[in-house]
mmCIF file of C-alpha atoms and ligand atoms in Angstrom:
data_model
loop_
_atom_site.group_PDB
_atom_site.id
_atom_site.type_symbol
_atom_site.label_atom_id
_atom_site.label_comp_id
_atom_site.label_asym_id
_atom_site.label_seq_id
_atom_site.Cartn_x
_atom_site.Cartn_y
_atom_site.Cartn_z
ATOM 1 C CA MET A 1 -5.248 0.911 33.686
ATOM 2 C CA LYS A 2 -5.034 3.357 30.791
ATOM 3 C CA GLN A 3 -7.509 2.672 28.052
ATOM 4 C CA LYS A 4 -5.936 1.321 24.784
ATOM 5 C CA LEU A 5 -6.698 1.167 21.114
ATOM 6 C CA LYS A 6 -6.379 -2.405 19.800
ATOM 7 C CA ILE A 7 -4.860 -3.037 16.371
ATOM 8 C CA ALA A 8 -4.787 -6.349 14.552
ATOM 9 C CA ILE A 9 -1.832 -7.095 12.219
ATOM 10 C CA GLN A 10 -0.734 -10.114 10.364
ATOM 11 C CA LYS A 11 1.175 -12.632 12.590
ATOM 12 C CA SER A 12 3.566 -13.735 9.871
ATOM 13 C CA GLY A 13 3.539 -13.437 6.090
ATOM 14 C CA ARG A 14 4.003 -10.742 3.564
ATOM 15 C CA LEU A 15 2.342 -7.885 5.488
ATOM 16 C CA ASN A 16 3.953 -8.611 8.814
ATOM 17 C CA ASP A 17 7.248 -6.696 8.429
ATOM 18 C CA ASP A 18 5.734 -3.660 6.862
ATOM 19 C CA SER A 19 2.963 -3.396 9.350
ATOM 20 C CA ILE A 20 5.461 -3.486 12.236
ATOM 21 C CA ARG A 21 7.723 -1.145 10.425
ATOM 22 C CA ILE A 22 5.007 1.512 9.873
ATOM 23 C CA LEU A 23 4.037 1.451 13.472
ATOM 24 C CA LYS A 24 7.706 1.698 14.576
ATOM 25 C CA GLU A 25 8.222 4.656 12.250
ATOM 26 C CA CYS A 26 5.226 6.356 13.886
ATOM 27 C CA GLY A 27 7.212 6.105 17.103
ATOM 28 C CA ILE A 28 5.372 3.112 18.444
ATOM 29 C CA GLY A 29 7.618 0.463 19.829
ATOM 30 C CA PHE A 30 6.622 -3.055 21.026
ATOM 31 C CA ASN A 31 8.050 -6.442 21.485
ATOM 32 C CA ASP A 32 7.180 -8.444 18.276
ATOM 33 C CA GLY A 33 8.554 -11.717 19.645
ATOM 34 C CA MET A 34 7.588 -15.000 18.016
ATOM 35 C CA ASN A 35 4.691 -17.044 19.200
ATOM 36 C CA LYS A 36 2.957 -14.101 20.722
ATOM 37 C CA LEU A 37 -0.669 -13.382 20.415
ATOM 38 C CA LYS A 38 -0.470 -9.808 21.576
ATOM 39 C CA ALA A 39 1.950 -7.061 22.671
ATOM 40 C CA GLU A 40 1.608 -3.726 24.450
ATOM 41 C CA ALA A 41 3.141 -0.760 22.877
ATOM 42 C CA MET A 42 5.529 1.191 24.991
ATOM 43 C CA ASN A 43 4.880 4.861 24.056
ATOM 44 C CA PHE A 44 1.401 4.961 22.665
ATOM 45 C CA PRO A 45 -1.841 3.555 24.195
ATOM 46 C CA LEU A 46 -2.049 0.693 21.778
ATOM 47 C CA GLU A 47 -2.356 -3.009 22.087
ATOM 48 C CA VAL A 48 -1.228 -5.125 19.111
ATOM 49 C CA PHE A 49 -2.804 -8.433 18.187
ATOM 50 C CA PHE A 50 -0.953 -10.830 15.831
ATOM 51 C CA LEU A 51 -3.513 -12.772 13.748
ATOM 52 C CA ARG A 52 -3.910 -14.584 10.385
ATOM 53 C CA ASP A 53 -4.776 -12.013 7.799
ATOM 54 C CA ASP A 54 -8.004 -13.765 6.858
ATOM 55 C CA ASP A 55 -9.334 -13.336 10.402
ATOM 56 C CA ILE A 56 -8.580 -9.636 10.742
ATOM 57 C CA PRO A 57 -11.697 -8.224 8.987
ATOM 58 C CA GLN A 58 -13.973 -10.285 11.261
ATOM 59 C CA TYR A 59 -12.203 -9.342 14.396
ATOM 60 C CA VAL A 60 -12.477 -5.638 13.474
ATOM 61 C CA GLU A 61 -16.119 -5.981 12.603
ATOM 62 C CA ASP A 62 -16.869 -7.595 15.923
ATOM 63 C CA GLY A 63 -14.871 -4.982 17.749
ATOM 64 C CA VAL A 64 -12.419 -7.447 19.240
ATOM 65 C CA ALA A 65 -9.868 -5.289 17.514
ATOM 66 C CA ASP A 66 -10.654 -1.591 16.840
ATOM 67 C CA ILE A 67 -8.537 -1.359 13.770
ATOM 68 C CA GLY A 68 -6.494 -3.597 11.628
ATOM 69 C CA ILE A 69 -4.047 -3.768 8.682
ATOM 70 C CA VAL A 70 -4.964 -6.139 5.945
ATOM 71 C CA GLY A 71 -4.736 -6.530 2.259
ATOM 72 C CA GLU A 72 -7.639 -5.013 0.410
ATOM 73 C CA ASN A 73 -8.090 -8.298 -1.486
ATOM 74 C CA VAL A 74 -8.747 -10.133 1.780
ATOM 75 C CA LEU A 75 -11.057 -7.358 2.971
ATOM 76 C CA LEU A 76 -13.204 -7.403 -0.252
ATOM 77 C CA GLU A 77 -13.348 -11.228 -0.261
ATOM 78 C CA LYS A 78 -14.547 -11.345 3.335
ATOM 79 C CA ASN A 79 -17.029 -8.559 2.728
ATOM 80 C CA LYS A 80 -17.280 -7.505 6.292
ATOM 81 C CA ASP A 81 -18.840 -4.351 7.647
ATOM 82 C CA VAL A 82 -15.696 -2.213 8.444
ATOM 83 C CA LYS A 83 -14.409 0.960 6.920
ATOM 84 C CA ILE A 84 -11.187 1.680 5.105
ATOM 85 C CA VAL A 85 -9.581 4.669 6.903
ATOM 86 C CA ASP A 86 -6.213 4.796 4.997
ATOM 87 C CA ARG A 87 -4.269 3.112 2.156
ATOM 88 C CA LEU A 88 -0.808 2.270 3.311
ATOM 89 C CA GLY A 89 1.156 1.888 0.040
ATOM 90 C CA PHE A 90 2.698 -1.508 0.671
ATOM 91 C CA GLY A 91 1.668 -5.102 -0.096
ATOM 92 C CA LYS A 92 0.869 -4.060 -3.535
ATOM 93 C CA CYS A 93 -0.487 -6.730 -5.954
ATOM 94 C CA ARG A 94 -3.229 -7.460 -8.264
ATOM 95 C CA LEU A 95 -5.805 -10.156 -8.402
ATOM 96 C CA SER A 96 -5.788 -11.428 -12.027
ATOM 97 C CA ILE A 97 -7.262 -14.063 -14.275
ATOM 98 C CA ALA A 98 -4.605 -16.195 -16.105
ATOM 99 C CA VAL A 99 -4.800 -18.885 -18.768
ATOM 100 C CA PRO A 100 -2.258 -21.314 -20.185
ATOM 101 C CA LYS A 101 0.352 -19.466 -22.231
ATOM 102 C CA GLY A 102 -0.265 -21.315 -25.499
ATOM 103 C CA ARG A 103 -3.985 -20.578 -25.545
ATOM 104 C CA LYS A 104 -5.238 -17.856 -27.913
ATOM 105 C CA TYR A 105 -7.214 -15.375 -25.802
ATOM 106 C CA LYS A 106 -9.027 -12.293 -27.113
ATOM 107 C CA SER A 107 -11.733 -11.368 -24.637
ATOM 108 C CA ILE A 108 -13.313 -12.480 -21.371
ATOM 109 C CA THR A 109 -16.350 -13.832 -23.129
ATOM 110 C CA GLU A 110 -14.157 -16.864 -23.899
ATOM 111 C CA LEU A 111 -14.289 -17.862 -20.190
ATOM 112 C CA GLU A 112 -18.058 -18.561 -20.630
ATOM 113 C CA GLY A 113 -18.714 -22.067 -19.234
ATOM 114 C CA GLN A 114 -15.154 -22.647 -18.222
ATOM 115 C CA ARG A 115 -13.671 -23.762 -14.955
ATOM 116 C CA ILE A 116 -11.642 -21.059 -12.981
ATOM 117 C CA ALA A 117 -9.743 -22.010 -9.929
ATOM 118 C CA THR A 118 -9.307 -19.412 -7.191
ATOM 119 C CA SER A 119 -9.031 -18.617 -3.523
ATOM 120 C CA TYR A 120 -11.203 -15.526 -4.119
ATOM 121 C CA PRO A 121 -14.556 -16.905 -5.130
ATOM 122 C CA GLY A 122 -16.465 -13.815 -3.788
ATOM 123 C CA ILE A 123 -14.547 -11.179 -5.689
ATOM 124 C CA LEU A 124 -14.263 -13.326 -8.856
ATOM 125 C CA SER A 125 -17.990 -14.107 -9.038
ATOM 126 C CA ARG A 126 -18.930 -10.424 -8.600
ATOM 127 C CA PHE A 127 -16.427 -9.554 -11.281
ATOM 128 C CA LEU A 128 -17.773 -12.179 -13.708
ATOM 129 C CA LYS A 129 -21.327 -11.155 -13.020
ATOM 130 C CA LYS A 130 -20.545 -7.549 -13.991
ATOM 131 C CA GLN A 131 -18.875 -8.819 -17.129
ATOM 132 C CA LYS A 132 -21.995 -11.017 -17.871
ATOM 133 C CA VAL A 133 -19.885 -14.136 -18.092
ATOM 134 C CA ASN A 134 -21.005 -17.508 -16.485
ATOM 135 C CA ALA A 135 -18.221 -19.620 -15.419
ATOM 136 C CA GLU A 136 -17.638 -22.522 -12.895
ATOM 137 C CA ILE A 137 -15.673 -21.177 -9.995
ATOM 138 C CA HIS A 138 -13.576 -23.883 -8.127
ATOM 139 C CA GLU A 139 -12.567 -22.690 -4.785
ATOM 140 C CA ILE A 140 -9.115 -23.917 -3.684
ATOM 141 C CA SER A 141 -7.166 -22.663 -0.774
ATOM 142 C CA GLY A 142 -3.516 -22.687 -2.113
ATOM 143 C CA SER A 143 -1.238 -23.406 -5.037
ATOM 144 C CA VAL A 144 -3.905 -22.158 -7.362
ATOM 145 C CA GLU A 145 -1.313 -21.759 -10.208
ATOM 146 C CA ILE A 146 -0.944 -25.483 -10.654
ATOM 147 C CA ALA A 147 -4.693 -26.073 -11.314
ATOM 148 C CA PRO A 148 -4.626 -25.899 -15.160
ATOM 149 C CA GLY A 149 -1.503 -27.967 -15.349
ATOM 150 C CA ILE A 150 -3.181 -30.872 -13.488
ATOM 151 C CA GLY A 151 -6.465 -30.614 -15.384
ATOM 152 C CA LEU A 152 -8.468 -29.040 -12.548
ATOM 153 C CA ALA A 153 -9.295 -25.837 -14.256
ATOM 154 C CA ASP A 154 -9.108 -23.976 -17.548
ATOM 155 C CA ALA A 155 -8.087 -20.751 -15.969
ATOM 156 C CA ILE A 156 -7.074 -19.347 -12.561
ATOM 157 C CA CYS A 157 -7.692 -16.155 -10.649
ATOM 158 C CA ASP A 158 -4.871 -15.420 -8.169
ATOM 159 C CA LEU A 159 -2.698 -12.707 -6.692
ATOM 160 C CA VAL A 160 0.183 -11.541 -8.917
ATOM 161 C CA SER A 161 3.109 -9.152 -8.097
ATOM 162 C CA SER A 162 6.114 -9.828 -10.248
ATOM 163 C CA GLY A 163 4.411 -12.303 -12.516
ATOM 164 C CA SER A 164 7.168 -14.876 -12.101
ATOM 165 C CA THR A 165 4.801 -17.504 -10.480
ATOM 166 C CA LEU A 166 2.518 -17.288 -13.542
ATOM 167 C CA PHE A 167 5.479 -17.484 -15.852
ATOM 168 C CA MET A 168 6.970 -20.565 -14.150
ATOM 169 C CA ASN A 169 3.689 -22.351 -14.370
ATOM 170 C CA GLY A 170 3.238 -21.652 -18.070
ATOM 171 C CA LEU A 171 0.456 -19.143 -17.513
ATOM 172 C CA LYS A 172 -0.306 -15.611 -18.898
ATOM 173 C CA GLU A 173 -2.281 -12.838 -17.215
ATOM 174 C CA THR A 174 -5.316 -11.832 -19.250
ATOM 175 C CA GLU A 175 -7.561 -9.762 -16.950
ATOM 176 C CA VAL A 176 -6.852 -7.727 -13.849
ATOM 177 C CA VAL A 177 -9.868 -8.112 -11.522
ATOM 178 C CA LEU A 178 -8.594 -5.908 -8.707
ATOM 179 C CA LYS A 179 -5.578 -3.788 -7.779
ATOM 180 C CA SER A 180 -4.843 -4.142 -4.079
ATOM 181 C CA GLU A 181 -2.507 -2.818 -1.389
ATOM 182 C CA ALA A 182 -2.536 -2.935 2.430
ATOM 183 C CA VAL A 183 -5.257 -0.804 4.030
ATOM 184 C CA MET A 184 -5.980 0.326 7.533
ATOM 185 C CA ILE A 185 -9.508 -0.671 8.467
ATOM 186 C CA ALA A 186 -11.607 0.361 11.419
ATOM 187 C CA ASN A 187 -14.674 -0.711 13.294
ATOM 188 C CA THR A 188 -17.645 1.356 12.187
ATOM 189 C CA GLN A 189 -18.712 2.317 15.733
ATOM 190 C CA LEU A 190 -15.576 3.349 17.530
ATOM 191 C CA ALA A 191 -15.955 5.208 20.813
ATOM 192 C CA GLU A 192 -15.048 8.885 20.710
ATOM 193 C CA TRP A 193 -11.739 8.411 22.689
ATOM 194 C CA LYS A 194 -10.719 5.651 20.257
ATOM 195 C CA THR A 195 -11.351 7.832 17.219
ATOM 196 C CA VAL A 196 -9.158 10.477 18.746
ATOM 197 C CA LEU A 197 -6.401 7.869 19.079
ATOM 198 C CA LEU A 198 -6.971 6.617 15.580
ATOM 199 C CA GLU A 199 -6.739 10.184 14.221
ATOM 200 C CA LYS A 200 -3.432 10.583 16.043
ATOM 201 C CA LEU A 201 -2.083 7.460 14.486
ATOM 202 C CA LEU A 202 -3.309 8.350 10.929
ATOM 203 C CA PHE A 203 -1.726 11.806 11.359
ATOM 204 C CA ARG A 204 1.598 10.184 11.955
ATOM 205 C CA ILE A 205 1.137 7.664 9.089
ATOM 206 C CA ASN A 206 0.347 10.568 6.729
ATOM 207 C CA ALA A 207 3.545 12.334 7.740
ATOM 208 C CA LEU A 208 5.446 9.249 6.799
ATOM 209 C CA LYS A 209 3.597 8.713 3.562
ATOM 210 C CA ARG A 210 4.105 12.383 2.547
ATOM 211 C CA ALA A 211 7.745 12.144 3.417
ATOM 212 C CA GLY A 212 8.158 9.073 1.298
ATOM 213 C CA ASN A 213 6.625 10.919 -1.670
ATOM 214 C CA ASN A 214 8.863 13.897 -1.366
ATOM 215 C CA LYS A 215 12.551 14.714 -1.628
ATOM 216 C CA TYR A 216 14.525 17.522 -0.061
ATOM 217 C CA ILE A 217 16.715 19.195 -2.733
ATOM 218 C CA LEU A 218 19.587 21.637 -2.507
ATOM 219 C CA MET A 219 21.499 23.241 -5.388
ATOM 220 C CA ASN A 220 23.682 26.071 -6.380
ATOM 221 C CA ALA A 221 21.835 28.477 -8.705
ATOM 222 C CA PRO A 222 23.156 31.398 -10.851
ATOM 223 C CA ASP A 223 21.419 34.560 -9.682
ATOM 224 C CA THR A 224 20.588 35.373 -13.329
ATOM 225 C CA ASN A 225 18.088 32.535 -13.435
ATOM 226 C CA LEU A 226 16.977 32.590 -9.834
ATOM 227 C CA GLU A 227 13.505 33.738 -10.422
ATOM 228 C CA LYS A 228 12.820 31.042 -12.974
ATOM 229 C CA ILE A 229 14.346 28.457 -10.714
ATOM 230 C CA ILE A 230 12.246 29.573 -7.738
ATOM 231 C CA LYS A 231 9.073 29.220 -9.901
ATOM 232 C CA LEU A 232 9.937 25.624 -10.536
ATOM 233 C CA LEU A 233 10.329 24.882 -6.911
ATOM 234 C CA PRO A 234 7.131 25.390 -4.855
ATOM 235 C CA GLY A 235 8.534 23.916 -1.576
ATOM 236 C CA MET A 236 6.380 23.661 1.409
ATOM 237 C CA ARG A 237 5.664 27.339 1.460
ATOM 238 C CA SER A 238 8.409 28.756 -0.790
ATOM 239 C CA PRO A 239 11.999 27.770 -1.372
ATOM 240 C CA THR A 240 14.816 28.845 0.910
ATOM 241 C CA VAL A 241 17.407 31.055 -0.821
ATOM 242 C CA LEU A 242 20.760 31.820 0.718
ATOM 243 C CA PRO A 243 23.536 33.781 -0.905
ATOM 244 C CA LEU A 244 26.799 31.904 -1.660
ATOM 245 C CA SER A 245 30.139 33.557 -0.720
ATOM 246 C CA GLU A 246 30.808 33.593 -4.467
ATOM 247 C CA GLU A 247 29.067 36.576 -6.017
ATOM 248 C CA GLY A 248 26.287 35.881 -8.499
ATOM 249 C CA TRP A 249 25.377 32.568 -6.990
ATOM 250 C CA SER A 250 22.786 31.343 -4.432
ATOM 251 C CA SER A 251 22.019 28.130 -2.623
ATOM 252 C CA VAL A 252 18.458 27.096 -3.069
ATOM 253 C CA HIS A 253 16.627 24.518 -0.912
ATOM 254 C CA SER A 254 13.221 23.029 -1.535
ATOM 255 C CA VAL A 255 10.909 20.011 -1.318
ATOM 256 C CA VAL A 256 10.023 18.233 -4.546
ATOM 257 C CA ASN A 257 7.340 15.568 -5.186
ATOM 258 C CA GLU A 258 8.617 12.298 -6.471
ATOM 259 C CA ASN A 259 6.290 12.235 -9.458
ATOM 260 C CA GLU A 260 7.594 15.604 -10.770
ATOM 261 C CA PHE A 261 11.125 14.931 -9.655
ATOM 262 C CA TRP A 262 13.019 14.037 -12.837
ATOM 263 C CA GLU A 263 11.249 16.561 -14.889
ATOM 264 C CA ILE A 264 12.136 19.370 -12.551
ATOM 265 C CA ILE A 265 15.779 18.277 -12.289
ATOM 266 C CA GLU A 266 16.097 18.431 -16.075
ATOM 267 C CA GLN A 267 14.684 21.891 -16.103
ATOM 268 C CA LEU A 268 16.943 23.091 -13.206
ATOM 269 C CA LYS A 269 20.006 21.836 -15.080
ATOM 270 C CA ASN A 270 18.873 23.661 -18.218
ATOM 271 C CA LEU A 271 18.628 26.873 -16.103
ATOM 272 C CA GLY A 272 22.286 26.409 -14.923
ATOM 273 C CA ALA A 273 21.663 24.877 -11.501
ATOM 274 C CA GLU A 274 24.720 22.908 -10.215
ATOM 275 C CA GLY A 275 25.704 20.636 -7.413
ATOM 276 C CA ILE A 276 22.151 19.384 -7.019
ATOM 277 C CA LEU A 277 21.841 17.225 -3.893
ATOM 278 C CA VAL A 278 18.729 15.094 -3.329
ATOM 279 C CA ILE A 279 18.053 13.923 0.327
ATOM 280 C CA PRO A 280 15.281 11.644 1.590
ATOM 281 C CA ILE A 281 12.883 13.063 4.129
ATOM 282 C CA GLU A 282 11.982 11.017 7.140
ATOM 283 C CA LYS A 283 8.788 12.682 8.269
ATOM 284 C CA MET A 284 6.941 15.674 6.782
ATOM 285 C CA ILE A 285 4.244 17.617 8.742
ATOM 286 C CA VAL A 286 2.512 20.445 6.842
HETATM 287 O O1 LIG B 301 -0.960 -16.894 7.200
HETATM 288 P P1 LIG B 301 -1.847 -15.817 6.691
HETATM 289 O O2 LIG B 301 -3.204 -16.321 6.385
HETATM 290 O O3 LIG B 301 -1.841 -14.577 7.600
HETATM 291 O O4 LIG B 301 -1.092 -15.277 5.399
HETATM 292 P P2 LIG B 301 -1.394 -15.669 3.811
HETATM 293 O O5 LIG B 301 -0.474 -16.840 3.439
HETATM 294 O O6 LIG B 301 -2.823 -15.863 3.544
HETATM 295 O O7 LIG B 301 -0.959 -14.398 3.028
HETATM 296 P P3 LIG B 301 0.404 -13.855 2.554
HETATM 297 O O8 LIG B 301 1.308 -13.535 3.712
HETATM 298 O O9 LIG B 301 0.956 -14.697 1.488
HETATM 299 O O10 LIG B 301 -0.037 -12.504 1.847
HETATM 300 C C1 LIG B 301 -0.653 -11.503 2.591
HETATM 301 C C2 LIG B 301 -0.994 -10.455 1.728
HETATM 302 O O11 LIG B 301 0.026 -9.843 0.902
HETATM 303 C C3 LIG B 301 -2.071 -10.804 0.599
HETATM 304 O O12 LIG B 301 -3.362 -10.938 1.039
HETATM 305 C C4 LIG B 301 -1.910 -9.625 -0.392
HETATM 306 O O13 LIG B 301 -2.715 -8.504 0.065
HETATM 307 C C5 LIG B 301 -0.446 -9.259 -0.214
HETATM 308 N N1 LIG B 301 0.429 -9.703 -1.409
HETATM 309 C C6 LIG B 301 1.271 -8.888 -2.090
HETATM 310 C C7 LIG B 301 0.488 -10.915 -1.881
HETATM 311 C C8 LIG B 301 1.423 -10.867 -2.983
HETATM 312 N N2 LIG B 301 1.780 -9.575 -3.085
HETATM 313 C C9 LIG B 301 1.741 -12.043 -3.634
HETATM 314 N N3 LIG B 301 2.542 -11.906 -4.602
HETATM 315 N N4 LIG B 301 0.065 -12.106 -1.477
HETATM 316 C C10 LIG B 301 0.354 -13.248 -2.114
HETATM 317 N N5 LIG B 301 1.188 -13.254 -3.222
HETATM 318 C C11 LIG B 301 1.528 -14.631 -3.871
HETATM 319 C C12 LIG B 301 0.445 -15.102 -4.834
HETATM 320 O O14 LIG B 301 -0.606 -15.721 -4.214
HETATM 321 C C13 LIG B 301 1.258 -15.982 -5.735
HETATM 322 O O15 LIG B 301 1.380 -17.268 -5.186
HETATM 323 O O16 LIG B 301 2.710 -14.640 -4.542
HETATM 324 C C14 LIG B 301 2.587 -15.368 -5.719
HETATM 325 C C15 LIG B 301 2.827 -14.470 -6.864
HETATM 326 O O17 LIG B 301 3.819 -13.655 -6.774
HETATM 327 P P4 LIG B 301 4.707 -13.306 -8.102
HETATM 328 O O18 LIG B 301 5.746 -12.266 -7.589
HETATM 329 O O19 LIG B 301 5.397 -14.565 -8.530
HETATM 330 O O20 LIG B 301 3.814 -12.641 -9.078
HETATM 331 ZN ZN1 LIG B 302 -4.283 -15.763 4.774
#
């Protein structure tokens, strides 16, 4: 039997869909049927384990799985000996402290001696220690946001994404303890052949990430401003320039980074570029 790399992903929950999607977009197909513990990939030597996210760091540390996809918040809470090999750009959230909306709050020193409910006692206690604040940490496993309302705590420390859960429970965010996203973790002592497979996988993931951050753009440009337009568009090596059948105009193609995108479009328009088309890129290999 061919040797396989073993990856652990969340069985169900917020990271499940995106973890499966990223592998599929890397060309790795598998049956992700319900109630399955594991699946064999069809076109990559990979075995996929479906687990609870909380268990993934331990499985990777022990080498039961070689790699795994997990929220950085879970990883830091579990404090296991694994390494982060890539940040995946999904599952973004922050771990924040929140207090009742009506309470006046100026600084973290006001939490001295107070009760804070959280499912992240490890991360929170390290954070408070750094801030030189002594508080009573109450560990609860779910529905943390109701703790102040029922008199269990004065503040909470929980994951936030849109902020609507805090809002609905009459709470306001006061400190960001951690910014988190899904990360790829790996066992620290992978065999050479496993490292080779991991590198292959990361190469594909990076092609996806790069593509997601870039757009392919095409436009008609007046030849009079062609040089200035080309200077704005670095492209992969340099932009493609093709003559239009109408004299004095060219078609220019290039790749533009999302962060600079709107600024560049403005400048292109000012230089007389017309018919600008922007197209998503599926994969980008440099
Ligand atoms: O069953 P299993 O143990 O595997 O899953 P789980 O229930 O422990 O985790 P799950 O699926 O809820 O979340 C998995 C991971 O998704 C987390 O560890 C984070 O890394 C990431 N993530 C991203 C989030 C959120 N955003 C998020 N908003 N995890 C939880 N939330 C919760 C938060 O706890 C709060 O209850 O959503 C609520 C707040 O959301 P907003 O949008 O109202 O602010
Ligand atoms: Zn969990």
